[in-house]
XYZ file of C-alpha atoms in Angstrom:
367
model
C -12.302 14.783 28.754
C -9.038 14.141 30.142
C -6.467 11.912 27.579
C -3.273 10.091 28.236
C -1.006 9.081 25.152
C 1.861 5.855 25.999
C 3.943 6.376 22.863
C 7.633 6.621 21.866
C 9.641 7.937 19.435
C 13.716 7.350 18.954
C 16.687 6.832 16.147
C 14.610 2.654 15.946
C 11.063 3.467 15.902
C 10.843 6.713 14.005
C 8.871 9.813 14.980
C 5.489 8.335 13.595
C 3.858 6.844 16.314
C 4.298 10.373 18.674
C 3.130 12.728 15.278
C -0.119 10.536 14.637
C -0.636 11.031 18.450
C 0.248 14.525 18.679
C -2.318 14.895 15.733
C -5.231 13.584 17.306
C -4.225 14.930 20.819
C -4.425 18.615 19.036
C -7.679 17.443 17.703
C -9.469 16.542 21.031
C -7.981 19.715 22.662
C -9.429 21.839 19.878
C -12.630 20.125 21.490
C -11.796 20.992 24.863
C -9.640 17.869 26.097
C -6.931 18.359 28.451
C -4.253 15.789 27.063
C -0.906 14.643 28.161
C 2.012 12.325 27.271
C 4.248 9.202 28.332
C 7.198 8.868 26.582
C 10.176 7.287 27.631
C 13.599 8.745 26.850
C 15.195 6.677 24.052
C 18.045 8.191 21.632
C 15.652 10.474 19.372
C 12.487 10.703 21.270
C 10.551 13.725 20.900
C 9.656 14.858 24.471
C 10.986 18.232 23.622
C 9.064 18.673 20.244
C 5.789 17.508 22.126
C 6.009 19.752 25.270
C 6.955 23.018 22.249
C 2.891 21.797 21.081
C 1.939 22.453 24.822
C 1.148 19.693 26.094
C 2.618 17.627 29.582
C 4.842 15.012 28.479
C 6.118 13.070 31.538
C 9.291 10.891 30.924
C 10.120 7.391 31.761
C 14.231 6.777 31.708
C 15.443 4.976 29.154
C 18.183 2.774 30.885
C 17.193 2.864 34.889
C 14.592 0.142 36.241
C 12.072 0.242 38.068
C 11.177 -1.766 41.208
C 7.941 -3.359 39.465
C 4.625 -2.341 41.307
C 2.317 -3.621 39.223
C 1.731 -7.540 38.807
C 2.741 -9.407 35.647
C 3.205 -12.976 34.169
C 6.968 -13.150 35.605
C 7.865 -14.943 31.890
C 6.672 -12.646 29.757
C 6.792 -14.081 25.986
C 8.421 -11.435 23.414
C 6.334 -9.649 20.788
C 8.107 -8.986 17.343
C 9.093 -5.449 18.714
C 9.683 -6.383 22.522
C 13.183 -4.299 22.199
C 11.413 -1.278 20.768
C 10.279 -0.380 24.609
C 13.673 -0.118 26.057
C 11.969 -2.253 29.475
C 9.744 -4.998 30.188
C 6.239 -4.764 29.922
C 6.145 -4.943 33.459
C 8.334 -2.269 34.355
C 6.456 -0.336 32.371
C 3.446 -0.747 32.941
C 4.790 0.317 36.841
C 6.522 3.445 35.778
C 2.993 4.593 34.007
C 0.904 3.482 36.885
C 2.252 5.793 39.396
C 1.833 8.556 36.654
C -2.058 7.000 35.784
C -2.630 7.184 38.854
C -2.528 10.871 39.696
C -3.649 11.780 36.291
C -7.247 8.914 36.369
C -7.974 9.627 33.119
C -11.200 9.130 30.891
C -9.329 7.643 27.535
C -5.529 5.792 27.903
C -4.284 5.875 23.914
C -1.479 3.308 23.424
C 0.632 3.245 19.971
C 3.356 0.763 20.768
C 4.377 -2.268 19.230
C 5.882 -3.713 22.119
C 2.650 -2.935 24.611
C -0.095 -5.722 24.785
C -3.511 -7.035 26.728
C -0.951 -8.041 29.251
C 0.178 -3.843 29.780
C -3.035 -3.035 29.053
C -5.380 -5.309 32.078
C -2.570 -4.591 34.533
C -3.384 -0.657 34.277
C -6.798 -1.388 33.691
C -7.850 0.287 37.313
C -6.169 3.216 35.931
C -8.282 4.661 33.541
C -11.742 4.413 32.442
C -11.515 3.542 28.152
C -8.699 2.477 26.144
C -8.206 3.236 22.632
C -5.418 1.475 20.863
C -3.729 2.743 17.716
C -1.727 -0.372 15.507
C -0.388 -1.067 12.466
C 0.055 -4.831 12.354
C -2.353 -6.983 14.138
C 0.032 -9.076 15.807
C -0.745 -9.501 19.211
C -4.434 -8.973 21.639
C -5.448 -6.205 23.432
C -8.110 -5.257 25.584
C -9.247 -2.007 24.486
C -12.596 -0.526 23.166
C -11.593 0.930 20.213
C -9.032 -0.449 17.800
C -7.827 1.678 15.282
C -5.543 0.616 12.086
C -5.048 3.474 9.642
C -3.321 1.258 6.828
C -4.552 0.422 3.524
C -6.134 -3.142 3.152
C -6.968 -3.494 6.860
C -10.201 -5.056 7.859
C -12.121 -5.807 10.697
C -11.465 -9.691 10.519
C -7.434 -8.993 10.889
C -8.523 -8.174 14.667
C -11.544 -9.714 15.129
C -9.188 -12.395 17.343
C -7.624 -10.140 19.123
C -9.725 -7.731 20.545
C -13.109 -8.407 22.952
C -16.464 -8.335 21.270
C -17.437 -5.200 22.230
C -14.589 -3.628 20.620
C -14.924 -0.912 17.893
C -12.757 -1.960 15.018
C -11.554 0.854 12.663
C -9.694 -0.286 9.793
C -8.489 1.286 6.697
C -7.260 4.389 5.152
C -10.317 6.564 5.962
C -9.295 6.687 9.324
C -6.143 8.147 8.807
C -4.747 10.138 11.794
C -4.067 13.326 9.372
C -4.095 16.958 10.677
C -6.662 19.145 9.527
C -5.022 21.311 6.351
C -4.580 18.443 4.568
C -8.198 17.796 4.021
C -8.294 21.993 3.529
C -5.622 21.471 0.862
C -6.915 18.402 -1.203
C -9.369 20.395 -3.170
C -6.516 22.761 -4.410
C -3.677 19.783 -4.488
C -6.342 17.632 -6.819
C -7.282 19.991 -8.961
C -3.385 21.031 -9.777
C -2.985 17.591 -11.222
C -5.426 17.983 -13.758
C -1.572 18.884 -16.291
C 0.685 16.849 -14.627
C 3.937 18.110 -15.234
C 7.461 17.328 -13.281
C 8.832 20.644 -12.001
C 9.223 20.490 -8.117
C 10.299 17.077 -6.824
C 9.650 16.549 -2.475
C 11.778 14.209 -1.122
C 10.460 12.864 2.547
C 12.046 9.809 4.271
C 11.131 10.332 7.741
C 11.748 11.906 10.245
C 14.844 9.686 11.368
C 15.798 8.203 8.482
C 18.443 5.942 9.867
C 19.358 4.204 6.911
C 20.333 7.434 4.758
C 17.967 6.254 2.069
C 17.897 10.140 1.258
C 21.709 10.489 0.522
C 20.563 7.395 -1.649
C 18.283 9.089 -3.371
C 20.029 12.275 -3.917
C 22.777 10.271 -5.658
C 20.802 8.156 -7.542
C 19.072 11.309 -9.165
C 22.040 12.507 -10.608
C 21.701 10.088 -13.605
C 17.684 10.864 -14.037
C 15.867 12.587 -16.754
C 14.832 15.166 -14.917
C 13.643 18.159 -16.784
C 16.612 20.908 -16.519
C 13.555 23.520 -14.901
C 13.269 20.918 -12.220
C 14.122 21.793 -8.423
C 14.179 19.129 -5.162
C 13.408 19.760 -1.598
C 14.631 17.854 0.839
C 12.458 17.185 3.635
C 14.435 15.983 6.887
C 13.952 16.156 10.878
C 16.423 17.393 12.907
C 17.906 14.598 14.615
C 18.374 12.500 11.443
C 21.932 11.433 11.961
C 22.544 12.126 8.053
C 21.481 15.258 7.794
C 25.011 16.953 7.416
C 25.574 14.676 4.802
C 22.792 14.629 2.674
C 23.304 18.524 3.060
C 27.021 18.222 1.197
C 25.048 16.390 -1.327
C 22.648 18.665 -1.749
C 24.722 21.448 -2.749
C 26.390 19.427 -5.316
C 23.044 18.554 -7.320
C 22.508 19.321 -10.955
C 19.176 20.894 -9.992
C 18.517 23.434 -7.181
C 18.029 21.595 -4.045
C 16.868 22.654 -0.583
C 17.000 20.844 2.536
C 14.251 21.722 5.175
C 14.428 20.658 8.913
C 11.547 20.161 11.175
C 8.883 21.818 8.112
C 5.481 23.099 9.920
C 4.062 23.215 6.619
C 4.342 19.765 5.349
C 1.050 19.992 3.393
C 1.591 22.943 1.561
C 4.638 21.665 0.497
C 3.397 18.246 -0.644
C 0.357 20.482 -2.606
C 3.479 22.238 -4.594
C 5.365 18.658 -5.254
C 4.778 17.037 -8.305
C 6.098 13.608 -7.203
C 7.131 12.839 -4.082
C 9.833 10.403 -3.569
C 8.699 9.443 0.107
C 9.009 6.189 2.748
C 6.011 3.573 3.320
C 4.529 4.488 6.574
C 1.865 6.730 8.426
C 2.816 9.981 5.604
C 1.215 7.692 2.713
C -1.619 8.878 3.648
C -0.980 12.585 3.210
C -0.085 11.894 -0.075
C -3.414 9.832 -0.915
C -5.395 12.953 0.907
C -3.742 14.986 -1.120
C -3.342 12.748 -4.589
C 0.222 13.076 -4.829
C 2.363 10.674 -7.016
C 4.312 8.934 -5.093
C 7.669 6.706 -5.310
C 8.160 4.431 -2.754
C 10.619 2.893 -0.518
C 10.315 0.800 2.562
C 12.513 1.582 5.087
C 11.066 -0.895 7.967
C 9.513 -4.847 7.070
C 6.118 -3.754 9.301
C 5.620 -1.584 6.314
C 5.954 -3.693 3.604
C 1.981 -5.012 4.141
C 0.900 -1.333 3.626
C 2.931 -0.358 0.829
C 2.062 -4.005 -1.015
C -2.010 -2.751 -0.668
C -0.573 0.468 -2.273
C 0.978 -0.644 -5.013
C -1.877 -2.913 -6.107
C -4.045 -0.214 -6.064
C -1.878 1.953 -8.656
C -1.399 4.651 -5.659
C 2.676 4.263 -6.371
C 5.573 3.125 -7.736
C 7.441 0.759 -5.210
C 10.858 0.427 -5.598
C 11.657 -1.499 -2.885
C 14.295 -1.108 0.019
C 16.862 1.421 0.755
C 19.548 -0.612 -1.206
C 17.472 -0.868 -4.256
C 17.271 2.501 -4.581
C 20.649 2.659 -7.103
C 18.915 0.469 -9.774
C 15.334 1.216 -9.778
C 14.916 4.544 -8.967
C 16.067 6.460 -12.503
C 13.687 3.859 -14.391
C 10.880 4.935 -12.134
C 11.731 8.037 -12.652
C 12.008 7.764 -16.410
C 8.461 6.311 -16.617
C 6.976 8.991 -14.789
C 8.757 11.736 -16.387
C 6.270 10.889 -19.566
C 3.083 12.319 -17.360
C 0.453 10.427 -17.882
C 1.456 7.825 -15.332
C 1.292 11.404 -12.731
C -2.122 11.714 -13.294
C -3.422 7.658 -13.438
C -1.192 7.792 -10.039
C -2.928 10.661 -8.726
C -5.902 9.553 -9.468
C -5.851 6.035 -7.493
C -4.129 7.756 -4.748
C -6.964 9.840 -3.824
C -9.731 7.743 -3.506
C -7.479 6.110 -0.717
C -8.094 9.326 2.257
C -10.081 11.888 2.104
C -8.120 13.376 5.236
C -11.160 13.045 7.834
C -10.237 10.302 10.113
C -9.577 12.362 13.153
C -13.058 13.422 13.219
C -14.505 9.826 12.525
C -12.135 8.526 15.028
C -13.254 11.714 17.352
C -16.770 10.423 16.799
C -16.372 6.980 17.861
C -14.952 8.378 21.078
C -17.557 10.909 22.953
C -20.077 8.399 21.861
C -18.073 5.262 23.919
């Protein structure tokens, strides 16, 4: 089986789209796929981090156009994220063709908000399935399988906007998640049994543009945490705060490290006892692995998926970066009793059991 991924990463979008990729792209090669990547070059992309995984990641350019090749409406109408591609659709879909075209190959995976039926039909001769990974059912597409990972999601929110014959797979227990975590949640679930508040993760992304760490680091300082207590920091290596919330770091009451670029990001979530983390594609980790979990929401597309958390008692939402002054030492305070640990643990693991890969892996050699 030969796959092609279209999916970006940069200082706007984040690094989740390209990691949920990269996940199931390790997946299918474990299975003997020969997989590749299209990325195009925006401040923060990951090109570099994908090609260390070995795998081919071609590049579009992020500022230079492209004499379009490929025919489009000429007025194309914007999607909610139309900026988020850096070109239009058209161009795009050009740049990839002449790439497609060499490559032919059997599945075409697109995660991109700003890529739609329109992208999709006009590279249509280029490969022979399309599976399309979203988060916020938005916009049609003309693939044959549709996956949405989020909480909440259900086959009617794309029942409109994909053909008929399309395989819808919505909901948390297809969660893109690599493989230890579902080796881990055995061990994780069964350490929550006495919850008890000694090792506090912080994870805000890989990008974290709007420093809701340094937030958080501050904020802490006027917490009841227990005086045996001791923070990571979790932080990717372009995050343009990172030298700050560093400073920070070493200032803390508590012994706190700050980790770039982890490869272990499930063993360290095991060893947390509440993870102060961002809404997003890493809330399901934490449900895999039945972490308690503090909130924030650091982008509006994932308000929905945090909303369907919170009203299952999987976390404690405290809002947006700029709420995180007030509400996070209350939080904190309530969760410091331990009870709420476990009733949060709990919920959160009935959420993911970590196996979408190979339920999503199953859906494909059987199209």
């Amino acid at each position: 089986m030969k796959v092609v991924f279209r999916a970006d990463a940069s200082l706007q979008i984040g690094s989740g789209h390209v990691m949920r990729c990269l996940t199931l792209a390790e997946a299918l090669r474990a299975e003997g796929a020969t997989c590749y990547f299209i990325c195009r070059e925006h401040p923060g992309n990951l090109l570099d981090f994908i090609r260390s995984k070995h795998f081919e990641a071609f590049s579009l350019d992020a500022t230079e156009a492209a004499d379009p090749d490929v025919s489009l409406a000429s007025q194309e109408s914007q999607l909610a994220h139309s900026a988020w591609l850096g070109a239009p659709q058209s161009q795009d879909a050009s740049e990839c063709a002449a790439l497609l075209g060499n490559l032919m190959p059997d599945w075409l995976v697109v995660d991109h908000y700003a890529l739609d039926a329109r992208w999709e039909t006009a590279l249509k001769k280029y490969y022979n399935e399309l599976l399309v990974i979203d988060d916020l059912a938005d916009r049609p597409h003309v693939c044959k399988i549709l996956l949405d990972q989020n909480h909440g999601r259900t086959e009617r929110d794309y029942i409109e906007l994909v053909p008929d014959s399309c395989q819808i797979l919505a909901g948390a227990r297809f969660a893109l998640l690599r493989p230890e975590f579902a080796q881990l949640r055995k061990r994780s679930l069964e350490r929550r049994n006495s919850p008890v508040l000694q090792h506090l993760l912080i994870t805000m992304g890989g990008v974290d543009q709007a420093n809701a760490t340094g937030l958080i680091l501050q904020a802490l300082r006027v917490c009841p945490l227990p005086d045996d207590c001791r923070i990571s920091v979790v932080m990717g290596l372009k995050a343009p705060c990172l030298a700050s919330v560093s400073e920070i770091a070493a200032t803390m009451p508590w012994p706190t490290e700050v980790l770039v670029n982890v490869t272990d990001m499930a063993e360290r979530m095991t060893s947390a006892d509440l993870i102060i983390g961002a809404a997003g594609s890493t809330s399901w980790e934490r449900c895999c692995l039945g972490v308690p979990t503090i909130m924030v929401v650091l982008a509006n597309n994932q308000k929905p998926g945090a909303e369907a958390l919170l009203r299952s008692g999987c976390v404690v939402l405290i809002g947006q970066p700029h709420d995180i002054p007030e509400r996070l030492p209350a939080a904190i305070f309530d969760l410091a009793q331990g009870s709420s640990l476990s009733e949060l643990s709990r919920q959160a693991k009935n959420v993911c059991d970590g196996l979408g890969v190979e339920r999503l892996f199953g859906s494909m050699s059987n199209g």
